[in-house]
PDB file of C-alpha atoms in Angstrom:
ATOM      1  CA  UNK A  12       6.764 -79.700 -28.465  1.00 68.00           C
ATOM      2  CA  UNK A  13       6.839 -82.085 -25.201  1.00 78.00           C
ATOM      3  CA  UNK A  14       9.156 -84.143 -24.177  1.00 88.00           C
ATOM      4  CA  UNK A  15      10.920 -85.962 -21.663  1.00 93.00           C
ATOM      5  CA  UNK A  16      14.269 -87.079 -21.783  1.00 95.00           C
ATOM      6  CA  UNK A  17      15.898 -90.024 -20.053  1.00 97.00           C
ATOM      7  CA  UNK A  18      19.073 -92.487 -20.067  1.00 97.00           C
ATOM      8  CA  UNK A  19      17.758 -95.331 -22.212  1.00 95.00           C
ATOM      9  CA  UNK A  20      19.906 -98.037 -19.838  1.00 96.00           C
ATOM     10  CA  UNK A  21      21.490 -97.888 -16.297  1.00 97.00           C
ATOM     11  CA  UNK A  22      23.712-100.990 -15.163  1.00 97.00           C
ATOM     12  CA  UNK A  23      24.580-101.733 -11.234  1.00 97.00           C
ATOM     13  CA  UNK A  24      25.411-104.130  -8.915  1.00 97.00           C
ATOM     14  CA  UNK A  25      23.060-105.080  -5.922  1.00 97.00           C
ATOM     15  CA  UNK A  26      23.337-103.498  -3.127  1.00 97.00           C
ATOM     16  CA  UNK A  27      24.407-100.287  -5.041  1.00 97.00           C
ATOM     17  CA  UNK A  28      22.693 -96.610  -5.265  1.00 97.00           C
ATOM     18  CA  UNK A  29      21.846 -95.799  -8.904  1.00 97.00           C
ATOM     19  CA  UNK A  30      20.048 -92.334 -10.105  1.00 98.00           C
ATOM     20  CA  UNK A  31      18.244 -92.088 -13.039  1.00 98.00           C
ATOM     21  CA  UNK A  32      17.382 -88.704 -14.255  1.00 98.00           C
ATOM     22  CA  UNK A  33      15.053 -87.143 -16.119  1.00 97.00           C
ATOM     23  CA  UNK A  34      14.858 -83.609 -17.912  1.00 97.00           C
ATOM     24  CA  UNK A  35      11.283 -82.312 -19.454  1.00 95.00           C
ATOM     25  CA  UNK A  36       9.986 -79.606 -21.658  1.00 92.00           C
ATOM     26  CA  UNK A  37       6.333 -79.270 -21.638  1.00 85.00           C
ATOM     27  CA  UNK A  38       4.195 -76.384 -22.111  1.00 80.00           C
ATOM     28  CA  UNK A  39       2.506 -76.955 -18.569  1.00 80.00           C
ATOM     29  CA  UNK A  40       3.608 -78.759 -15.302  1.00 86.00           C
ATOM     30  CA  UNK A  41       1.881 -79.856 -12.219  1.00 84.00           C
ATOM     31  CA  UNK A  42       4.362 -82.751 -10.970  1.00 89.00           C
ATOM     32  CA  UNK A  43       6.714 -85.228 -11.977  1.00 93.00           C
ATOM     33  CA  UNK A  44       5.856 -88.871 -11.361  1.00 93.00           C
ATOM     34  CA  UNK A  45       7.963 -91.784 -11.678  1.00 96.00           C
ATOM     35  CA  UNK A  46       6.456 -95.139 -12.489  1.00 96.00           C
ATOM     36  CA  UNK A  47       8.334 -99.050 -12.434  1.00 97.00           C
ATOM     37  CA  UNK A  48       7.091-101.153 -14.703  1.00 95.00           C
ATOM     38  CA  UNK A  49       8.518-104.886 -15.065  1.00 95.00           C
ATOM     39  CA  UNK A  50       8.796-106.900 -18.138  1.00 91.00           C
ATOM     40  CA  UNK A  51       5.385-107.964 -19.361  1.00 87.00           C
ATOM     41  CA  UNK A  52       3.615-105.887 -16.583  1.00 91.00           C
ATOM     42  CA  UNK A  53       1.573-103.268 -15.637  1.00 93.00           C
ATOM     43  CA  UNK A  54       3.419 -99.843 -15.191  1.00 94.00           C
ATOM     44  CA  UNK A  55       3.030 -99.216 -10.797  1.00 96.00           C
ATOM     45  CA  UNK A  56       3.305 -95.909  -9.026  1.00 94.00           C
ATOM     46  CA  UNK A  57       6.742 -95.177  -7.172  1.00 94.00           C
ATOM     47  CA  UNK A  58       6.750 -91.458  -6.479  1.00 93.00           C
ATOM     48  CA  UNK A  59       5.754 -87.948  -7.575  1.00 91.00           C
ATOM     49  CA  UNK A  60       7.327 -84.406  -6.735  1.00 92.00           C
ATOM     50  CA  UNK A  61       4.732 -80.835  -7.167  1.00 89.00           C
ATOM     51  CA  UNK A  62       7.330 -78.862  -5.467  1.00 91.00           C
ATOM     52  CA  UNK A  63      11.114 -78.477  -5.112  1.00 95.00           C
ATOM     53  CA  UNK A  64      13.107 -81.227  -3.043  1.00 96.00           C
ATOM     54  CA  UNK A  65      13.421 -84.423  -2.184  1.00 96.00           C
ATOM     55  CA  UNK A  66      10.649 -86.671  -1.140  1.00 92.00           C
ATOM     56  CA  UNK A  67      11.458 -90.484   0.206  1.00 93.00           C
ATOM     57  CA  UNK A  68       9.667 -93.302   0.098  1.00 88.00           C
ATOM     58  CA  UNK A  69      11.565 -96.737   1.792  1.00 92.00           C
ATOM     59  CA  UNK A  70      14.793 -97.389  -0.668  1.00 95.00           C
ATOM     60  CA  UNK A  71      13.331 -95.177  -3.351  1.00 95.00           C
ATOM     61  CA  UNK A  72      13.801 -91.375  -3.216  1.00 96.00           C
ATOM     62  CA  UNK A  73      12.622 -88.743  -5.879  1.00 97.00           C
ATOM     63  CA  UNK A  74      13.909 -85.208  -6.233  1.00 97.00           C
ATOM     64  CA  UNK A  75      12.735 -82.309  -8.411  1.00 96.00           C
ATOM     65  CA  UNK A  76      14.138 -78.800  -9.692  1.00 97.00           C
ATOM     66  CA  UNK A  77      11.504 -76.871 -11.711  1.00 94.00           C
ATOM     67  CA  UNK A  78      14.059 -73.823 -12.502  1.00 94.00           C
ATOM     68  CA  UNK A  79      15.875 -76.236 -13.992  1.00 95.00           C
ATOM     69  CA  UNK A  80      12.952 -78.592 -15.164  1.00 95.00           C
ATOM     70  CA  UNK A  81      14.814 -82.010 -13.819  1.00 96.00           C
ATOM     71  CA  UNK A  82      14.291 -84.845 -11.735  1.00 97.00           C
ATOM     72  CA  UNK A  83      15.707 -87.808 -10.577  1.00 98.00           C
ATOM     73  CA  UNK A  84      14.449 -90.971  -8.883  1.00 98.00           C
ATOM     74  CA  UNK A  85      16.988 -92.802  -6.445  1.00 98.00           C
ATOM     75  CA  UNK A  86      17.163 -96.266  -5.737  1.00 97.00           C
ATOM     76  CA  UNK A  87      19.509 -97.502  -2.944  1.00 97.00           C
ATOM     77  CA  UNK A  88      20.197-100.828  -1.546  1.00 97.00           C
ATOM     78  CA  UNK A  89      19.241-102.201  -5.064  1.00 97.00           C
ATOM     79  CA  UNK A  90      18.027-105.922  -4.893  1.00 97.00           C
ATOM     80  CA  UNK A  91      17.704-108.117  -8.170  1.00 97.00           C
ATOM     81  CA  UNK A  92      13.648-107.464  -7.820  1.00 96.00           C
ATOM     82  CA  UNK A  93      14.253-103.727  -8.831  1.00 97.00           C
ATOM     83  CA  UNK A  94      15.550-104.797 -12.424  1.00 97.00           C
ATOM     84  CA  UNK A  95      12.924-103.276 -14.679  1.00 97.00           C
ATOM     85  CA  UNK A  96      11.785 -99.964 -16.646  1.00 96.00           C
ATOM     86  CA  UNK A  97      11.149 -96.888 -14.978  1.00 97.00           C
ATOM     87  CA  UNK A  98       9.586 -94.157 -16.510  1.00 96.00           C
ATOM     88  CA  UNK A  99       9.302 -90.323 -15.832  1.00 96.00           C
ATOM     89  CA  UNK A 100       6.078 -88.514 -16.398  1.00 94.00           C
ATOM     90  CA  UNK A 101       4.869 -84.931 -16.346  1.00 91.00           C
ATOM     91  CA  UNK A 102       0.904 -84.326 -15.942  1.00 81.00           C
ATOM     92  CA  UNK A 103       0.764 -80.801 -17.755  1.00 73.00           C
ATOM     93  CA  UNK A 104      -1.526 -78.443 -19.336  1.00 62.00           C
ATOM     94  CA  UNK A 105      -4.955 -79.913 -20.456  1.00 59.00           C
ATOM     95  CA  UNK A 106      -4.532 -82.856 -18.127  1.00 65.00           C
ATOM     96  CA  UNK A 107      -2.201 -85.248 -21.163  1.00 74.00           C
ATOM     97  CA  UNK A 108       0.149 -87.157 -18.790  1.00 84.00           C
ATOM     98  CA  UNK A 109       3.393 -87.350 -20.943  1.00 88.00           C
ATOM     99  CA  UNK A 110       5.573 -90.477 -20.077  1.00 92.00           C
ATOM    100  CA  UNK A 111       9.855 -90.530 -21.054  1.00 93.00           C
ATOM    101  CA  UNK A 112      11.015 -93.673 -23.250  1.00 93.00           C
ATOM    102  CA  UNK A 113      12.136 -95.247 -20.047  1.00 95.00           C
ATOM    103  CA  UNK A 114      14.934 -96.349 -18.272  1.00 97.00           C
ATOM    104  CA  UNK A 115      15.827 -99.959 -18.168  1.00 96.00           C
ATOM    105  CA  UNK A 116      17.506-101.164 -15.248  1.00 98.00           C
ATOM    106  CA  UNK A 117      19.691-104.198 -15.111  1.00 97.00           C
ATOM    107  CA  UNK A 118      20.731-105.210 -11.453  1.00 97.00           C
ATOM    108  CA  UNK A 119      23.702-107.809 -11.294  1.00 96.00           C
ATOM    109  CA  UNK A 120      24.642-109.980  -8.629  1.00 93.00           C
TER     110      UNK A 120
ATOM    111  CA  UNK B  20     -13.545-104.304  -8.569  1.00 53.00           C
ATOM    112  CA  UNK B  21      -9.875-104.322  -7.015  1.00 79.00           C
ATOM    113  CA  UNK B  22      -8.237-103.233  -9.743  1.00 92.00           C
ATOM    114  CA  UNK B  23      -7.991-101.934 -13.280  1.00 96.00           C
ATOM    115  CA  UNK B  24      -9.427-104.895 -15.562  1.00 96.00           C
ATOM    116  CA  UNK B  25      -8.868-104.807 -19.284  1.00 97.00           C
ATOM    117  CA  UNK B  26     -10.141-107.433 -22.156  1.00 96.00           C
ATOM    118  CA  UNK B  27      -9.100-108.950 -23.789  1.00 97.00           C
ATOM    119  CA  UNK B  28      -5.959-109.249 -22.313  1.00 96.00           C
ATOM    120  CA  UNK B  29      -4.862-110.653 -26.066  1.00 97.00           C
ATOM    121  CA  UNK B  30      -6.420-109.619 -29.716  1.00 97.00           C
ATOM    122  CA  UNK B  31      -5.284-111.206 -32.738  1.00 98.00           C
ATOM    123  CA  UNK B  32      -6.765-109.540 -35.960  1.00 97.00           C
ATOM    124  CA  UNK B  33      -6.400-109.601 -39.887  1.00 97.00           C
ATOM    125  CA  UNK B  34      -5.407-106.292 -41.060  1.00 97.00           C
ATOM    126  CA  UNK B  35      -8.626-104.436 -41.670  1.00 97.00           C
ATOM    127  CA  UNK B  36     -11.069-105.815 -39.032  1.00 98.00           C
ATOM    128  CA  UNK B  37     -12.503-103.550 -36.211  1.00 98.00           C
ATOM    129  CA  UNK B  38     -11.466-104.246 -32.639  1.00 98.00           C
ATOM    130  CA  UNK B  39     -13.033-103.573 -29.628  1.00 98.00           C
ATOM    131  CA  UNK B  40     -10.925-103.162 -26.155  1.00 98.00           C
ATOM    132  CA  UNK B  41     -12.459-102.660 -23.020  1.00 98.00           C
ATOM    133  CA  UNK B  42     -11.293-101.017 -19.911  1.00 97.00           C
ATOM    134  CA  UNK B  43     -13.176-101.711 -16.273  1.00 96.00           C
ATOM    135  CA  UNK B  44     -11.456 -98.770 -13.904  1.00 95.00           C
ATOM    136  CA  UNK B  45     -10.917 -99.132 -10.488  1.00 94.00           C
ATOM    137  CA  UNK B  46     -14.575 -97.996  -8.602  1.00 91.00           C
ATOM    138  CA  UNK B  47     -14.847 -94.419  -7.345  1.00 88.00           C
ATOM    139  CA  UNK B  48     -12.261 -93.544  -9.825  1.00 90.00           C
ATOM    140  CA  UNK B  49     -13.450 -90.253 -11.870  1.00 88.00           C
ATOM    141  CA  UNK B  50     -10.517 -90.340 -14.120  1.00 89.00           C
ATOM    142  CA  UNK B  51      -9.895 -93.055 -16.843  1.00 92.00           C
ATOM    143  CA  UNK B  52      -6.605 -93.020 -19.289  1.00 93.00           C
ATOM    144  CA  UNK B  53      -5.669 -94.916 -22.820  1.00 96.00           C
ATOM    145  CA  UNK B  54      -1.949 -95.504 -23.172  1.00 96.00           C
ATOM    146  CA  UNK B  55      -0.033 -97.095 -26.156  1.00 96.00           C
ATOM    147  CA  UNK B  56       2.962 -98.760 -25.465  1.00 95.00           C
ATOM    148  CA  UNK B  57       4.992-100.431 -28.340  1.00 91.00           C
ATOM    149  CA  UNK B  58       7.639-103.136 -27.587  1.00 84.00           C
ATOM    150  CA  UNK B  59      10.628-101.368 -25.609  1.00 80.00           C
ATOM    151  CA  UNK B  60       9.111 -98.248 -25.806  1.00 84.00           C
ATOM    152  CA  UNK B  61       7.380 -95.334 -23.456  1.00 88.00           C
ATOM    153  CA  UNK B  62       3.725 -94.950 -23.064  1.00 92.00           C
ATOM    154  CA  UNK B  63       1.826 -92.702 -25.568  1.00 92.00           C
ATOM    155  CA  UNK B  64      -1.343 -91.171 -24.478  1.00 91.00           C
ATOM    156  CA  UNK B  65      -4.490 -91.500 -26.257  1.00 94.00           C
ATOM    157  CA  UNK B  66      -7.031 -90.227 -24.554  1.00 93.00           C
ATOM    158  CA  UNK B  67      -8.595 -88.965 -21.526  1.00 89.00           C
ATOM    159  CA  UNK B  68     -12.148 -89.291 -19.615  1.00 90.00           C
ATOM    160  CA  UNK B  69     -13.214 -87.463 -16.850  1.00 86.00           C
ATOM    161  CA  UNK B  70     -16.379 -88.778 -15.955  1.00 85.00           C
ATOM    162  CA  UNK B  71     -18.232 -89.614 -19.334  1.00 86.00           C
ATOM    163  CA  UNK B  72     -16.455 -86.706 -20.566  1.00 87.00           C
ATOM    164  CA  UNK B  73     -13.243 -86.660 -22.838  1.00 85.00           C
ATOM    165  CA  UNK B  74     -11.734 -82.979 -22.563  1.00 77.00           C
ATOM    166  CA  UNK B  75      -8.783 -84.087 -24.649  1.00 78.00           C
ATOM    167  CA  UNK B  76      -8.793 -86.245 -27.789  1.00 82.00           C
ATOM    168  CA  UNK B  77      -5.582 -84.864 -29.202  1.00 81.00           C
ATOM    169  CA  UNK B  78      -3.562 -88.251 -28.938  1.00 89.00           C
ATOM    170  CA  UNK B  79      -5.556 -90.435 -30.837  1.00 94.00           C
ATOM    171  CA  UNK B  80      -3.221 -91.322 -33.924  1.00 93.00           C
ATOM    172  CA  UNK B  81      -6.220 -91.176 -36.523  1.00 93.00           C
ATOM    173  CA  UNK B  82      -9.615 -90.948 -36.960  1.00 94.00           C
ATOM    174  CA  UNK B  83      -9.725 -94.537 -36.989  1.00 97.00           C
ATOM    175  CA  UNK B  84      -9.411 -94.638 -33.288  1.00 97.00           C
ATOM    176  CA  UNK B  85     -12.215 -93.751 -30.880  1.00 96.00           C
ATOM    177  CA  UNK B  86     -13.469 -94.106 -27.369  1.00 96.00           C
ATOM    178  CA  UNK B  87     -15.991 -94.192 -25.435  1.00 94.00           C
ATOM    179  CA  UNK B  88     -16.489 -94.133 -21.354  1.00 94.00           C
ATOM    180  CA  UNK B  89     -20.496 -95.093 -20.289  1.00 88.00           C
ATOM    181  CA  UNK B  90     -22.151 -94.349 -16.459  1.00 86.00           C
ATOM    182  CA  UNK B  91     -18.757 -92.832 -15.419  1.00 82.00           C
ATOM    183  CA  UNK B  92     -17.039 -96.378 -15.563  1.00 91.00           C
ATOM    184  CA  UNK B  93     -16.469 -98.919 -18.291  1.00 95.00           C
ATOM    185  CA  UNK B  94     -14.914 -97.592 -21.393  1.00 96.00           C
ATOM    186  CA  UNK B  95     -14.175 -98.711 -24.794  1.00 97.00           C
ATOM    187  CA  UNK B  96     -11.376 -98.007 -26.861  1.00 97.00           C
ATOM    188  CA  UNK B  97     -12.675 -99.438 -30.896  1.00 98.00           C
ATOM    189  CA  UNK B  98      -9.964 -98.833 -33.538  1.00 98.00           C
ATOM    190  CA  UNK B  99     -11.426 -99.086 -37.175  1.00 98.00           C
ATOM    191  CA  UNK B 100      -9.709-100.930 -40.484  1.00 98.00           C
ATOM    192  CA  UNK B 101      -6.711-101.758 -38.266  1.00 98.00           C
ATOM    193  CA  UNK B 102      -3.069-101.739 -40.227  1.00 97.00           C
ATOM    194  CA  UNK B 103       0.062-103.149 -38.841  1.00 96.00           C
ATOM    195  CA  UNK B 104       1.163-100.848 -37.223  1.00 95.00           C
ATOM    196  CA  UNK B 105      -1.879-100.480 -34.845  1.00 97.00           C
ATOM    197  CA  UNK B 106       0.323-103.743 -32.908  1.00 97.00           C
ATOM    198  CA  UNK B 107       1.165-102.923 -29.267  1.00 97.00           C
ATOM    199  CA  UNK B 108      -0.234-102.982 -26.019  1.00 96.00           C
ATOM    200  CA  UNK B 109      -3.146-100.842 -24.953  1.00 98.00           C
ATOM    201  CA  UNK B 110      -2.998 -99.854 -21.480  1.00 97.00           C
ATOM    202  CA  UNK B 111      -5.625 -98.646 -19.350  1.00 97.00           C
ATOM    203  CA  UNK B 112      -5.355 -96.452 -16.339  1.00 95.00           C
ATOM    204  CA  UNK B 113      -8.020 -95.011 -13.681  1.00 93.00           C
ATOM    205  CA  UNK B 114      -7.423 -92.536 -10.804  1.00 90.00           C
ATOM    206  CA  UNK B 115      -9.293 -90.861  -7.940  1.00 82.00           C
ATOM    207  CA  UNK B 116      -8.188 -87.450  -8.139  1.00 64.00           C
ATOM    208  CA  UNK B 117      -7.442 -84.972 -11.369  1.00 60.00           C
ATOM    209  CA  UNK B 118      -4.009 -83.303 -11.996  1.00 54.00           C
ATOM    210  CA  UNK B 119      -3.485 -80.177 -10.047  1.00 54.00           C
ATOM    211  CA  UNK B 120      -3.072 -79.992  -6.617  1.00 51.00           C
ATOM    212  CA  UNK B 121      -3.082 -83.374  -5.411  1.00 58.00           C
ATOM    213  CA  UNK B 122      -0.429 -86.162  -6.400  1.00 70.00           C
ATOM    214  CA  UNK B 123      -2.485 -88.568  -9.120  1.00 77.00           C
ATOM    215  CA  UNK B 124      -1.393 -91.612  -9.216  1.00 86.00           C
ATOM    216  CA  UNK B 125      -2.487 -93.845 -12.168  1.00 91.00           C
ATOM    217  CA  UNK B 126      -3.696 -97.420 -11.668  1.00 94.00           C
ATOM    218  CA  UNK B 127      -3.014 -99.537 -14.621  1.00 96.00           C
ATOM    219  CA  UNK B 128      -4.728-102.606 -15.938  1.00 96.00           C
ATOM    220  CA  UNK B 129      -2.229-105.168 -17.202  1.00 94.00           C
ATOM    221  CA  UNK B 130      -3.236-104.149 -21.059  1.00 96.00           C
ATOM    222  CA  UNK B 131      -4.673-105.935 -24.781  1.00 97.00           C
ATOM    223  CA  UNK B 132      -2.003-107.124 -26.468  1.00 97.00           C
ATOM    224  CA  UNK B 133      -3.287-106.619 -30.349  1.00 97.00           C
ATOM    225  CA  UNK B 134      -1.674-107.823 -32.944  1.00 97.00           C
ATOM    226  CA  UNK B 135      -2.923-107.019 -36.595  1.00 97.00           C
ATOM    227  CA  UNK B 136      -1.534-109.899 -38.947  1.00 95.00           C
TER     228      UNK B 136
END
């Protein structure tokens, strides 16, 4: 089958660095996206890796292994704004994007 | 329009009525994606249009669920005899480019929330 796996809950301070990572098994891959979606909102494009490495965006950061079919997304300088679910997605065969559970953030003061 | 517009953007419904939820994708965009998201859960895909076309039907939970996409832009998601456990939020989702070689983001509409009583 598919699936994505990823830390149901991550807990930091603000103005910490957290990681969330995310591990996939599906039976085709283009790229890994990563998506932030706040309570009662609309899920909103972050980042997405098609190749090995690390690509940055501002405070956010995404990297991606396909040998060893991970990611991670990377948020530093975390501000109370950035508490919210962020979800992992792989677009693979047959164009079916497959989302994770999600990862809810809590940022304390 | 400037974004992904769904209505309703709330459905309440006795168990066994039809519903009707409508998705208005962002213009230009080719690509046009049902998502099912229960409370505190991930997204589950539904379906998939690319143009009027859906190549992939496989996520619809039953054949009480169908969809429709007209002119390459509105679409229509209609689920039949609903039960309980058709509640969640329906999320819509448009984008300019298919899967492959380019990075494609989604869009999303801010979703129906139905709730079958």
């Amino acid at each position: 089958g598919q699936s994505l796996e990823q830390p149901s809950e991550v807990t930091a301070v603000e103005g910490a660095i957290v990681q969330i990572n995310c591990t996939y098994q599906t039976s085709g891959f283009y790229g890994l996206s990563w998506y932030q979606q706040h309570d009662g909102g609309a899920p909103t494009f972050l980042s997405y890796n098609a190749l090995d490495g690390l690509e940055e965006t501002g405070r956010f950061s995404s990297f991606l292994s396909r040998s060893d079919s991970y990611g991670y997304l990377l948020l530093q300088e975390l501000q109370m704004k950035d508490s919210a679910s962020y979800f992992c997605a792989v677009e693979g065969g047959g164009f079916k994007t497959i989302f994770g559970a999600g990862t809810r953030l809590f940022v304390k003061a | 329009g400037a974004g992904v517009s769904q209505s309703p953007s709330n459905k309440v419904t006795e168990k066994g009525k039809d519903v009707e939820l409508r998705c208005d994708p962002i213009s230009g965009h080719t690509a046009l994606y049902w998502y099912r998201q229960s409370l505190g859960q991930g997204l589950e895909f539904l379906i998939y249009f690319q143009g009027n076309s859906a190549p992939d039907k496989s996520g619809l939970p039953s054949d009480r669920f169908s969809a429709e996409r007209t002119g390459g832009s509105v679409s229509t998601l209609t689920i039949q005899r609903t039960q309980q456990e058709d509640s969640a939020v329906y999320l819509c989702a448009s984008s300019f480019s298919v899967s492959g070689l380019a990075k494609n983001i989604q869009y999303f509409g801010a979703g129906t929330r139905l709730s079958v009583l």
